[in-house]
CSV table of C-alpha atoms in Angstrom, one decimal:
chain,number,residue,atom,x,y,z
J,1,UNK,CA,0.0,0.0,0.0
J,2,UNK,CA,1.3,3.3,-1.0
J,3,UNK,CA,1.8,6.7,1.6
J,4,UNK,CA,-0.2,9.3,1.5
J,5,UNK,CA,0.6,12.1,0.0
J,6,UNK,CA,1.5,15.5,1.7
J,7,UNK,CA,3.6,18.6,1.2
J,8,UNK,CA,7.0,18.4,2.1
J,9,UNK,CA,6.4,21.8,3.5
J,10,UNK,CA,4.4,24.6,5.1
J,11,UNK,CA,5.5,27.6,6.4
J,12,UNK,CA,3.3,30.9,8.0
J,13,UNK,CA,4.1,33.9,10.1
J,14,UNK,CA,2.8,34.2,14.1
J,15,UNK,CA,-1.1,34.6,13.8
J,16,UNK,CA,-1.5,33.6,10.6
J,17,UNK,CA,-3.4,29.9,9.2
J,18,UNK,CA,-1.9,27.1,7.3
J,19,UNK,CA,-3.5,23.9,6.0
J,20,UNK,CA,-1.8,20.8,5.5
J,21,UNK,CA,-3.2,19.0,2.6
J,22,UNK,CA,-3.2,14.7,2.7
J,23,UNK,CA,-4.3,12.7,-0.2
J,24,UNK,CA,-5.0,9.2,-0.5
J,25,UNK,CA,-7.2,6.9,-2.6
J,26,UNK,CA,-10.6,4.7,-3.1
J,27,UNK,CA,-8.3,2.3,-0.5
J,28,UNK,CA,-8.2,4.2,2.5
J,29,UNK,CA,-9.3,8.5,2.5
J,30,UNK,CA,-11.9,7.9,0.1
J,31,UNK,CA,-14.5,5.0,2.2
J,32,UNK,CA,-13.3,5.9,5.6
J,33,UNK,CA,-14.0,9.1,8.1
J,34,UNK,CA,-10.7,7.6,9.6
J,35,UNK,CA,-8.2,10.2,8.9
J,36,UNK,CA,-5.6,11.4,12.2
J,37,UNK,CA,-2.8,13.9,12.0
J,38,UNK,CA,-0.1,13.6,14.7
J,39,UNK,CA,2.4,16.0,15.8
J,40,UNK,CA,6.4,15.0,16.0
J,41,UNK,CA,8.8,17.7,17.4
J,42,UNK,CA,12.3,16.7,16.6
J,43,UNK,CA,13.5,13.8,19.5
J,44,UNK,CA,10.0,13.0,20.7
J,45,UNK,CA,7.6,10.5,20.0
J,46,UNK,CA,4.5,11.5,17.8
J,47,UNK,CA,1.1,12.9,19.4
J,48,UNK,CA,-2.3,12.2,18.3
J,49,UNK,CA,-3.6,16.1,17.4
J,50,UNK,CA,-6.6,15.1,15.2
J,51,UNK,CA,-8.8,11.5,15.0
J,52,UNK,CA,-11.6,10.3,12.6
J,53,UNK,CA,-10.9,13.8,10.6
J,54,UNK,CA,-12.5,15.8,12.7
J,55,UNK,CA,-11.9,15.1,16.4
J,56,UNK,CA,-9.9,16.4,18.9
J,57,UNK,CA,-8.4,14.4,22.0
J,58,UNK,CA,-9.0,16.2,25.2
J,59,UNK,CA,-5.9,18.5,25.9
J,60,UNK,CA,-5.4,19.4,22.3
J,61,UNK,CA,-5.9,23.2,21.2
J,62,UNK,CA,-8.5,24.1,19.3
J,63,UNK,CA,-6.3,26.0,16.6
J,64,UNK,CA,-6.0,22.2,15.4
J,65,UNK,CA,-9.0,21.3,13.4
J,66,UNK,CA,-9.6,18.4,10.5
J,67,UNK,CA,-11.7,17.9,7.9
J,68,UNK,CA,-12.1,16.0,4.3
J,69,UNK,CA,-13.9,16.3,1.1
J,70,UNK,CA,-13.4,13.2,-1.3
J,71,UNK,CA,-10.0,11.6,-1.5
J,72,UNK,CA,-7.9,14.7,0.3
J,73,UNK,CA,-7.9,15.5,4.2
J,74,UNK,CA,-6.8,18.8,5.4
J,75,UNK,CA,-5.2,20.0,9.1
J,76,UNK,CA,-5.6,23.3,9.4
J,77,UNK,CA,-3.7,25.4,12.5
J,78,UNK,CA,-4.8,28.5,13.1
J,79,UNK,CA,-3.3,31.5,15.0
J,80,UNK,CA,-0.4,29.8,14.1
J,81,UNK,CA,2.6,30.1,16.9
J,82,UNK,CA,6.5,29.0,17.5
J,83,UNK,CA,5.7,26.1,19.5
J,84,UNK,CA,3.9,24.6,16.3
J,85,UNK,CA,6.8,24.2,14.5
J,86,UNK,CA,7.2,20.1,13.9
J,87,UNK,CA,6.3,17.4,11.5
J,88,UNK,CA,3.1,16.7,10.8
J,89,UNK,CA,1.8,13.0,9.6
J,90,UNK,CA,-1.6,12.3,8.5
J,91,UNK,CA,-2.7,8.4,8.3
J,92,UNK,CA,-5.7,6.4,7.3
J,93,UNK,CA,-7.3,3.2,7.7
J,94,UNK,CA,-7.3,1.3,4.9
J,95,UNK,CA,-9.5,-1.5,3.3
J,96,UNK,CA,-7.1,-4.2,4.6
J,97,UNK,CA,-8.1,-3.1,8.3
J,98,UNK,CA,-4.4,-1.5,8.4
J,99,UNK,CA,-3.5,1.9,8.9
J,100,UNK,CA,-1.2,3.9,6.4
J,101,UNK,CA,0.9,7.0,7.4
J,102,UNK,CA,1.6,10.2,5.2
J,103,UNK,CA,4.9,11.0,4.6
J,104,UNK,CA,5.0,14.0,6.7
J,105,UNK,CA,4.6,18.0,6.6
J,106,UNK,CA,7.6,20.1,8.5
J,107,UNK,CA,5.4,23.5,9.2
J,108,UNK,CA,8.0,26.5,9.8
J,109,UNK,CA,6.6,29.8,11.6
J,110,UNK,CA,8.9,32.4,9.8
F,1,UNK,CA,-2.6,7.3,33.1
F,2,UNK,CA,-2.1,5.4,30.4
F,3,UNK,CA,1.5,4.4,30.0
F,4,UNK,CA,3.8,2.2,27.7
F,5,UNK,CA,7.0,1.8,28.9
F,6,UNK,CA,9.7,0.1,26.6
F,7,UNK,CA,12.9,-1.5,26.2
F,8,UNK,CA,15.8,0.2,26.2
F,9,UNK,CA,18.3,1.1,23.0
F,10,UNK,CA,19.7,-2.1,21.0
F,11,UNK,CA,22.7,-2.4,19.0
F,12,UNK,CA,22.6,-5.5,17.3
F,13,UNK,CA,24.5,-7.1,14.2
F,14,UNK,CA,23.6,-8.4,10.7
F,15,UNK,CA,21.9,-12.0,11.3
F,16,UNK,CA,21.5,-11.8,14.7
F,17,UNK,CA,17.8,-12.2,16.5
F,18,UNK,CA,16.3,-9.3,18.3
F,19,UNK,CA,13.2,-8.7,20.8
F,20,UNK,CA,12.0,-5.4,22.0
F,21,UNK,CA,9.2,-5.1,24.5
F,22,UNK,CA,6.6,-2.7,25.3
F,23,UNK,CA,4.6,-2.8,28.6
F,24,UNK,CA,1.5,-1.0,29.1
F,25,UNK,CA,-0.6,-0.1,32.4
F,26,UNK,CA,-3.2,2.3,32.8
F,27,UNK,CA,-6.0,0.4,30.7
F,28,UNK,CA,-7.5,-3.1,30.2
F,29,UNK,CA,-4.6,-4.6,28.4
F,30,UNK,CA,-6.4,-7.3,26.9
F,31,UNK,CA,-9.2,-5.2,25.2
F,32,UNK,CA,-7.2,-2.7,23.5
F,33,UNK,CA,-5.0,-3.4,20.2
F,34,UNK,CA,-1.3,-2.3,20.7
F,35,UNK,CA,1.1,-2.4,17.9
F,36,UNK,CA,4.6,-1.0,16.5
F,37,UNK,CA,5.3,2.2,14.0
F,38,UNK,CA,9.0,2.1,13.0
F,39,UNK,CA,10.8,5.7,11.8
F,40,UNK,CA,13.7,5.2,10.0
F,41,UNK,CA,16.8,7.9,10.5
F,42,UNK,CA,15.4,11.1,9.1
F,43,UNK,CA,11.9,9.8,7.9
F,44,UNK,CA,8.2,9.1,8.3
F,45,UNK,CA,6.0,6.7,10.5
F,46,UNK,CA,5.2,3.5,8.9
F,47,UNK,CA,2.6,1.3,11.1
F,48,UNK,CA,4.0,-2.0,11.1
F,49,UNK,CA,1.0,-4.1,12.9
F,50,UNK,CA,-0.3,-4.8,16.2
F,51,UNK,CA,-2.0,-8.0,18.0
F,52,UNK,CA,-5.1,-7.8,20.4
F,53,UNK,CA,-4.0,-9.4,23.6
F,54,UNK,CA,-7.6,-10.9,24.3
F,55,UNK,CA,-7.5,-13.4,21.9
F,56,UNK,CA,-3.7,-12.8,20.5
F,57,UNK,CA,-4.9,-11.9,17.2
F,58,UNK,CA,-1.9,-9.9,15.4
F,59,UNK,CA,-2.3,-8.0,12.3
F,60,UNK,CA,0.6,-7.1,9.6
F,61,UNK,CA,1.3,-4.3,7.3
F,62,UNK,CA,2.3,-6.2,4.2
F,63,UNK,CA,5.2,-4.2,4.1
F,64,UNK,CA,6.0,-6.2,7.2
F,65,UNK,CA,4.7,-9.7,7.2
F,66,UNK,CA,7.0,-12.4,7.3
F,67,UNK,CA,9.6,-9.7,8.7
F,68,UNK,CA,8.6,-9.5,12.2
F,69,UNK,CA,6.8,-11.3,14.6
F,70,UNK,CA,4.4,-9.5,17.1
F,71,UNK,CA,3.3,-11.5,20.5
F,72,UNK,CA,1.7,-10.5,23.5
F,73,UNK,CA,2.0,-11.8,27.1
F,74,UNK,CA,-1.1,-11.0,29.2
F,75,UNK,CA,0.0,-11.6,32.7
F,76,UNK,CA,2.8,-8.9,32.4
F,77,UNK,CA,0.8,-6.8,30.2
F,78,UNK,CA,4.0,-6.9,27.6
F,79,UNK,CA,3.8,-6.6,23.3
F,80,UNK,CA,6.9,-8.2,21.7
F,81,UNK,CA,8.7,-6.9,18.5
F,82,UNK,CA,10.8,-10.0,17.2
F,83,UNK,CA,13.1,-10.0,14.1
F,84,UNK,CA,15.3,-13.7,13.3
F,85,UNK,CA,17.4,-11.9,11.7
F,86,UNK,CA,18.6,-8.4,11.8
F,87,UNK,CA,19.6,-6.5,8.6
F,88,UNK,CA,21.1,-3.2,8.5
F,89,UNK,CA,17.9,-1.5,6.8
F,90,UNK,CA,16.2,-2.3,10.3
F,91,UNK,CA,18.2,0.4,11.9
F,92,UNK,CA,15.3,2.4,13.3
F,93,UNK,CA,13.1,4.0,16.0
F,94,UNK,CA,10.3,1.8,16.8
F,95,UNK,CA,7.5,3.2,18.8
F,96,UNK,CA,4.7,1.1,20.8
F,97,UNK,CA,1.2,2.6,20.6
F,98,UNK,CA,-2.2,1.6,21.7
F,99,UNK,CA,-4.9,1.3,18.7
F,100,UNK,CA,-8.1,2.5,19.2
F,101,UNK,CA,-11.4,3.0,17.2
F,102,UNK,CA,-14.4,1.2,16.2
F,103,UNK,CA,-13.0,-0.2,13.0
F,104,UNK,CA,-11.9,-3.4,13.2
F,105,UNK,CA,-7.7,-3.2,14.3
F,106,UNK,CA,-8.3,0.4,15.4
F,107,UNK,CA,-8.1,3.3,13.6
F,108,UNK,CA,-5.8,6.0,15.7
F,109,UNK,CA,-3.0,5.9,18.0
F,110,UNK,CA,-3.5,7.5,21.0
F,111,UNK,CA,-1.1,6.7,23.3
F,112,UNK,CA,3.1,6.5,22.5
F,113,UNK,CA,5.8,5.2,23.8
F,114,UNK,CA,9.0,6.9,24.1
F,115,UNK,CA,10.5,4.8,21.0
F,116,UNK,CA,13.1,2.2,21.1
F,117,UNK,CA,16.0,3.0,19.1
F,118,UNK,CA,17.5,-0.1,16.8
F,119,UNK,CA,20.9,-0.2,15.2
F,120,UNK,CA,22.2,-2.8,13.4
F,121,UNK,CA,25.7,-2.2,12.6
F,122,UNK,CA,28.5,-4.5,11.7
């Protein structure tokens, strides 16, 4: 099963709002309301910022927010801030009752 | 709190057979999938599979199958990684998570572990 596909990169000023775009096919975005994003700042271990496209685990701002139209899911940060900066992975479950990660987003505040 | 607390760093080499652990507490082990994403050096998560401890039914990516051997050991509350035989391309970090989600396997990972670093290194 192939990744799904994200930006390399996204970058936006304090304040502003960036979306993070994740693609995928009829296998897993497409059939399934599935989609998570996690968080990974450099050393540490992912965390689960976004579940089923649109939910948010307790604890999690709510300048994180998901959502999906057809075969592309988008994270979207507003009022974006320093402590942001990371990678970002989206992932699906798939038709084969497997999950299957994006190949990751590194957001930059400028 | 949910915790999963695992094995410390490995350096291993080339043919040689390898088992990291993961133990959980916090939760009802034995309802709750729990399963491995590896990150090699400078790269993305890959989910490699996980096993439900209640019945010790273990699911592969096929990237993965034949490669690894998950197992689960319910009176410690422990998830095995197991490789036969290392190769160098194994070199990784390899994080336990727990599954969750009402499709079948689980559909998120919402708890982490604080990785296991692999080397494999003649």
């Amino acid at each position: 099963q192939s990744a799904l596909t994200q930006p390399a990169s996204v970058s936006g000023s304090p304040g502003q709002s960036i979306t993070i775009s994740c693609t995928g096919t009829s296998s897993d975005v497409i059939p399934y309301n599935y989609v998570s994003w996690y968080q990974q700042h450099p050393g540490k271990a992912p965390k689960l910022m976004i579940f089923d496209v649109t939910n948010r685990p307790s604890g999690v701002s709510n300048r994180f927010s998901g959502s999906k139209s057809g075969n592309t899911a988008s994270l979207t940060i507003s009022g974006l801030q320093a402590e942001d900066e990371a990678h970002y992975y989206c992932s699906s479950y798939t038709s084969r009752s497997s999950v299957v990660f994006g190949k990751g987003t590194k957001v930059t505040v400028l | 709190e949910v915790q999963l607390v695992q094995s410390a760093a490995e350096l291993k080499k080339p043919g040689e057979s390898l088992t990291i652990s993961c133990q959980a507490s916090g939760y009802s082990f034995s309802s709750h999938f729990t399963g491995w994403v590896r990150q090699m050096p400078g790269k993305g998560l890959e989910w490699m599979g996980s096993i439900y401890p209640g019945d010790f039914d273990a699911r592969y990516s096929p990237s993965f199958q034949g490669h690894v051997t998950i197992a689960a050991d319910k009176s410690t509350s422990t998830v095995y990684l197991q490789w036969r035989s290392l190769k160098a391309s194994d070199t990784a970090m390899y994080y336990c998570v727990r599954q969750v989600g009402i499709a079948m396997g689980g559909t998120h990972f919402d708890y982490w572990g604080h990785g296991t670093l692999v080397t494999v290194s003649s």
